[in-house]
CSV table of N, CA and C and ligand atoms in Angstrom, one decimal:
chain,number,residue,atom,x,y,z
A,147,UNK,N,-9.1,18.1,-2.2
A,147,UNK,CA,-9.1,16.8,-2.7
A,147,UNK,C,-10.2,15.9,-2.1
A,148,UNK,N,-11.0,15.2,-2.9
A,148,UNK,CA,-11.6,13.8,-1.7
A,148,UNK,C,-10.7,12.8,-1.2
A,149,UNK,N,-11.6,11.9,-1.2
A,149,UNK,CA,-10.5,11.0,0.2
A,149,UNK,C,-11.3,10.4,-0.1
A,150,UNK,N,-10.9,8.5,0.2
A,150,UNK,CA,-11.3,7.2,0.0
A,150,UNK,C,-11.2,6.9,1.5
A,151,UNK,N,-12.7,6.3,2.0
A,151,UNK,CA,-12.6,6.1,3.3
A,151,UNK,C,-12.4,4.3,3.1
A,152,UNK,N,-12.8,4.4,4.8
A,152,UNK,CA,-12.8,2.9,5.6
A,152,UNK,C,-13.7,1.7,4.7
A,153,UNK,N,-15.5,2.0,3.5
A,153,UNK,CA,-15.6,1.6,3.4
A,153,UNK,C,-15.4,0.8,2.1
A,154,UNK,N,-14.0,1.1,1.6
A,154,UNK,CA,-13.5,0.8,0.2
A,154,UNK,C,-12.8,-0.5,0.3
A,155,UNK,N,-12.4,-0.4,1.4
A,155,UNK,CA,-11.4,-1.7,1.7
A,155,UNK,C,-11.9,-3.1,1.6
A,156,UNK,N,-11.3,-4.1,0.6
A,156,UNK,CA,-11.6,-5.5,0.6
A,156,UNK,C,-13.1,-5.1,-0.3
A,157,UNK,N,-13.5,-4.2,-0.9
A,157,UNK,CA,-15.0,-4.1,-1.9
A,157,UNK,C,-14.4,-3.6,-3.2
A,158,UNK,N,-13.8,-2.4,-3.0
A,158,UNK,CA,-12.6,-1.8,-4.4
A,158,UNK,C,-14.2,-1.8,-5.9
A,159,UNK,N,-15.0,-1.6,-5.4
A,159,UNK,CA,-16.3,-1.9,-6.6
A,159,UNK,C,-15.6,-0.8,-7.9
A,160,UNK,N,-14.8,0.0,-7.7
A,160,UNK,CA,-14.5,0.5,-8.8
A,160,UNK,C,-15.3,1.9,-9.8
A,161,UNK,N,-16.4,2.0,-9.6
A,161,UNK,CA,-17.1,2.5,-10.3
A,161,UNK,C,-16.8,4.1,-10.0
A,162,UNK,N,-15.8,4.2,-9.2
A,162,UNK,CA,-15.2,5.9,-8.9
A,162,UNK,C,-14.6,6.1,-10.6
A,163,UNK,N,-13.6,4.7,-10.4
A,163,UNK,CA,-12.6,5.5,-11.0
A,163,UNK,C,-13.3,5.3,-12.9
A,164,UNK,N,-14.0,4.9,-13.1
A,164,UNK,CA,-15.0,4.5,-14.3
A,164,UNK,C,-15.6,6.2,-14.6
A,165,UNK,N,-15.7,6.6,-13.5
A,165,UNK,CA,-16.5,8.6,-13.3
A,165,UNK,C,-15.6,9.7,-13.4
A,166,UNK,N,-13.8,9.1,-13.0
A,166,UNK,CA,-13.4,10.2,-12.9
A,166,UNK,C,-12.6,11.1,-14.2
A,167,UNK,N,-12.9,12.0,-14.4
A,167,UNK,CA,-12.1,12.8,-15.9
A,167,UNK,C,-11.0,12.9,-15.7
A,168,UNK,N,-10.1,13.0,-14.5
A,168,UNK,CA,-8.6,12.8,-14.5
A,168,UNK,C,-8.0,11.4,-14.5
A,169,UNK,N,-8.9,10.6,-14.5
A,169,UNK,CA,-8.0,9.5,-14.0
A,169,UNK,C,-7.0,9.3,-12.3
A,170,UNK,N,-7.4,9.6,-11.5
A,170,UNK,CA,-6.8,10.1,-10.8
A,170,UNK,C,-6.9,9.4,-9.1
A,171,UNK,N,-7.0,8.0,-10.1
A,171,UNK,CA,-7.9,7.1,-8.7
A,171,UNK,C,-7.5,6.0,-8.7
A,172,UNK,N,-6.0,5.7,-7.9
A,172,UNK,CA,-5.6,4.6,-7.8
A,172,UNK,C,-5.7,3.3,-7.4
A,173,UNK,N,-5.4,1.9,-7.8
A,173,UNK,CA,-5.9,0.7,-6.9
A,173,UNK,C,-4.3,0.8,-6.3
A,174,UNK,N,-4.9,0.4,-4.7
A,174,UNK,CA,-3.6,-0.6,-3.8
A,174,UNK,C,-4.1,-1.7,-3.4
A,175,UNK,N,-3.9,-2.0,-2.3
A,175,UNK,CA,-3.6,-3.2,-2.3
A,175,UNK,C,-5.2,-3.9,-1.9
A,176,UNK,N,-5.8,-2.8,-1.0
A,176,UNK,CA,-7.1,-3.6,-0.4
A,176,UNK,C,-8.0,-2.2,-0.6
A,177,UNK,N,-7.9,-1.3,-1.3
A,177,UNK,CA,-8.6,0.1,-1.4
A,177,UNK,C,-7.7,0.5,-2.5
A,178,UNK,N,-8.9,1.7,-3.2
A,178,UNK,CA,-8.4,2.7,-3.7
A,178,UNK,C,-7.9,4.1,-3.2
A,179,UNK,N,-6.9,4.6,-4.1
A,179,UNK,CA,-6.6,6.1,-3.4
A,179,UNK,C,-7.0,6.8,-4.6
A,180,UNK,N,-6.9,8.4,-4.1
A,180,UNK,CA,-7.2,9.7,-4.7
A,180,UNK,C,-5.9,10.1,-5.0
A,181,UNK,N,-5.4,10.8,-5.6
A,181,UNK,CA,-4.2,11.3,-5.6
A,181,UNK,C,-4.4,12.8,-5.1
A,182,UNK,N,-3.7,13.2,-4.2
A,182,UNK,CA,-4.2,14.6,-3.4
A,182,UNK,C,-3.8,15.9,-4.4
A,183,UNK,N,-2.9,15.8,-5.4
A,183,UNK,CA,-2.4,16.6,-6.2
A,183,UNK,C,-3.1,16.7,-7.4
A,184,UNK,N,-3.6,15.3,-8.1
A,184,UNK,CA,-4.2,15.4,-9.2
A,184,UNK,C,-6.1,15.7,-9.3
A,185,UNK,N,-6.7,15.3,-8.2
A,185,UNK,CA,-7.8,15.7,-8.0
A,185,UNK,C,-8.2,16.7,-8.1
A,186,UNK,N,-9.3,16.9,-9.1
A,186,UNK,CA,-9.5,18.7,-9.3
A,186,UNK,C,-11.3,18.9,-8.9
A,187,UNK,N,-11.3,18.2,-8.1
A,187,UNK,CA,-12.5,18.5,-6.9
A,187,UNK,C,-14.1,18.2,-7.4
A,188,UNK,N,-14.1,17.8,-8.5
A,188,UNK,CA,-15.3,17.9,-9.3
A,188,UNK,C,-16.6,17.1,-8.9
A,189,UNK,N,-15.6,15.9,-7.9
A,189,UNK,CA,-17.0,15.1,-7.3
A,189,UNK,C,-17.7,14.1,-7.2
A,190,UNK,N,-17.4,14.1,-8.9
A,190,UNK,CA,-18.0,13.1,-9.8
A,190,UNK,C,-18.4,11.3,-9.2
A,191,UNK,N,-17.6,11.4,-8.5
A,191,UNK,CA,-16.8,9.8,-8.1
A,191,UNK,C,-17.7,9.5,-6.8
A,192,UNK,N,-18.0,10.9,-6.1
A,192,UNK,CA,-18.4,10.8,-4.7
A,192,UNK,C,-20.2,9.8,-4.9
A,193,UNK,N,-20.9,10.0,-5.7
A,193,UNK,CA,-22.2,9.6,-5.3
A,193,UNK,C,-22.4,8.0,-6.2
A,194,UNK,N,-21.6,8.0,-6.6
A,194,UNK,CA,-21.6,6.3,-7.4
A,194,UNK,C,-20.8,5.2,-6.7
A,195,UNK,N,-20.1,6.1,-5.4
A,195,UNK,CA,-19.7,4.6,-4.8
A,195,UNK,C,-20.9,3.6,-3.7
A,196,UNK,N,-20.9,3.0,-4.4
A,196,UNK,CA,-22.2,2.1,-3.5
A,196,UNK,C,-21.7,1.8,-1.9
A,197,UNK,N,-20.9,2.1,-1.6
A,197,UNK,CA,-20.3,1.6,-0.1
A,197,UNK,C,-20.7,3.5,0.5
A,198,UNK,N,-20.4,4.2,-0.2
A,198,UNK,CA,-20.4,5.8,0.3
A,198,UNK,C,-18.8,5.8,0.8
A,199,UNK,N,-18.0,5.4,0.5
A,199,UNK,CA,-16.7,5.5,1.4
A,199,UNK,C,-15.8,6.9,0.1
A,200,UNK,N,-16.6,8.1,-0.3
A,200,UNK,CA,-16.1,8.6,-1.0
A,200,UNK,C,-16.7,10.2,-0.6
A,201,UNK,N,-15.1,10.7,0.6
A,201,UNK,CA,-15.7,12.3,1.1
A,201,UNK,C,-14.9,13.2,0.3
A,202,UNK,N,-15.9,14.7,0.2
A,202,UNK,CA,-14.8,15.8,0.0
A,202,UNK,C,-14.0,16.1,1.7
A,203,UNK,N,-12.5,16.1,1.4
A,203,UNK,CA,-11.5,16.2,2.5
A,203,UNK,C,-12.2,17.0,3.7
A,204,UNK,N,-13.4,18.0,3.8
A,204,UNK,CA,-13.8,18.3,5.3
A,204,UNK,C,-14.6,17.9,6.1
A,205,UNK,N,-14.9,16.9,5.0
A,205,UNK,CA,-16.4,16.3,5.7
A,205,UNK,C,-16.3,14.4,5.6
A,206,UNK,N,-14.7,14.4,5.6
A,206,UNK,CA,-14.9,12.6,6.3
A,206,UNK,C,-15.4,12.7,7.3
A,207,UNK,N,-16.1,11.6,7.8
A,207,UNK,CA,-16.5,11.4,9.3
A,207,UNK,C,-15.3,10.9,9.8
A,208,UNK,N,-15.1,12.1,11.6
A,208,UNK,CA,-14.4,12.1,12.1
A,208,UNK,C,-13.8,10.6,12.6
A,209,UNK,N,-14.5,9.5,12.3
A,209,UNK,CA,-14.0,8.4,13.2
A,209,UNK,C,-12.8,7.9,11.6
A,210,UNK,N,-13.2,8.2,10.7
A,210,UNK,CA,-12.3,7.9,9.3
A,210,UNK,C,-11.9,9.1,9.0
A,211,UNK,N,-11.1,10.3,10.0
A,211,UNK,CA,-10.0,10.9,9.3
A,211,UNK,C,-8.6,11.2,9.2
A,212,UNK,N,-8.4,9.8,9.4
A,212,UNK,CA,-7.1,9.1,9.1
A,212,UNK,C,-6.7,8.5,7.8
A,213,UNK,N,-8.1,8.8,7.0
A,213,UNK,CA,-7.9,8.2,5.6
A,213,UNK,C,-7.1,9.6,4.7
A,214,UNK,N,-7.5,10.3,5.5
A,214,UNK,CA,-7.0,11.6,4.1
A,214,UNK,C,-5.5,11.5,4.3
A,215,UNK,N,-4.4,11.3,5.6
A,215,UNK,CA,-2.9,10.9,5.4
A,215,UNK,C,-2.9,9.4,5.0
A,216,UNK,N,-3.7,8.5,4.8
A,216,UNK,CA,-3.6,7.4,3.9
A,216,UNK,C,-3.2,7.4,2.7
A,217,UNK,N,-3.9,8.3,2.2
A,217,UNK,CA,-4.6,8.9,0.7
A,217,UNK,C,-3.2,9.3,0.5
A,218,UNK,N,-2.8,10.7,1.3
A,218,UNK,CA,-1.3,10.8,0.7
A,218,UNK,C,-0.4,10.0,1.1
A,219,UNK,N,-0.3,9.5,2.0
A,219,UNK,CA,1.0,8.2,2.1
A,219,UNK,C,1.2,7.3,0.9
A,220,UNK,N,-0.2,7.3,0.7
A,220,UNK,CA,0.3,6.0,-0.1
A,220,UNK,C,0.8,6.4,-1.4
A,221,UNK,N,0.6,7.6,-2.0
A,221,UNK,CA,1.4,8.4,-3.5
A,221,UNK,C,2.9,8.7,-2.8
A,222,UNK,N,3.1,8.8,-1.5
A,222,UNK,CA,4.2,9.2,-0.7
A,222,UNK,C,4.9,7.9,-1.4
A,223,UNK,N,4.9,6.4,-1.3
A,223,UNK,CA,5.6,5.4,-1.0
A,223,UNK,C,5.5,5.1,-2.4
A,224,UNK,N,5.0,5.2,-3.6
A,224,UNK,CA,5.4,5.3,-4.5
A,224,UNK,C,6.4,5.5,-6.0
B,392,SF4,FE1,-11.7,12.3,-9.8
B,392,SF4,FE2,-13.4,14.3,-9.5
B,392,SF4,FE3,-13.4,12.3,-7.7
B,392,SF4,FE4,-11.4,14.0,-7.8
B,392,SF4,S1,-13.5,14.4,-7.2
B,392,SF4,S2,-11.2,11.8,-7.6
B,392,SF4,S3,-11.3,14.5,-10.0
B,392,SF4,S4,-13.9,12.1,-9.9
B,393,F3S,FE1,-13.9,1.9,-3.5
B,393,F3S,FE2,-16.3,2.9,-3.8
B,393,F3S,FE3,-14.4,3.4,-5.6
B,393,F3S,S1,-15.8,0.9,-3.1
B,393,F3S,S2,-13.2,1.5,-5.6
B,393,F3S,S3,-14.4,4.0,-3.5
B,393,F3S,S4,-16.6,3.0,-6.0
């Protein structure tokens, strides 16, 4: 799955989820999430976020990867 990092927060520019063919890219409250189940890895989303806060799951940077149990938490509390 990708993952929505640290620099999504309070910017939400949107233009992931405008890219993605599943739909699969949620708004909360101050960021978006990925859905870890629906994501079918394609990508698309990763090079049009203008912040770059958009990894495939092995290559967040280590100081943001705390985002990928974000990502699922937050479909968790749903
Ligand atoms: Fe959607 Fe593809 Fe990005 Fe996954 S990688 S969130 S399927 S655009
Ligand atoms: Fe956030 Fe970038 Fe999408 S800022 S809403 S991850 S385009």
């Amino acid at each position: 799955t990708y993952v929505i990092a640290q620099p999504c927060i309070d910017v939400k520019d949107k233009s992931c989820v405008d890219e993605c063919p599943v739909d699969c890219i949620y708004e909360g409250e101050r960021s978006l999430y990925i859905h870890p189940d629906e994501c079918i890895d394609c990508g698309a989303c990763e090079p049009v976020c203008p912040v770059e806060a958009i990894f495939y799951e092995d290559d967040v940077p280590e100081e943001w990867a705390d985002y990928y149990t974000y990502n699922v938490e937050f479909f968790d509390e749903l």
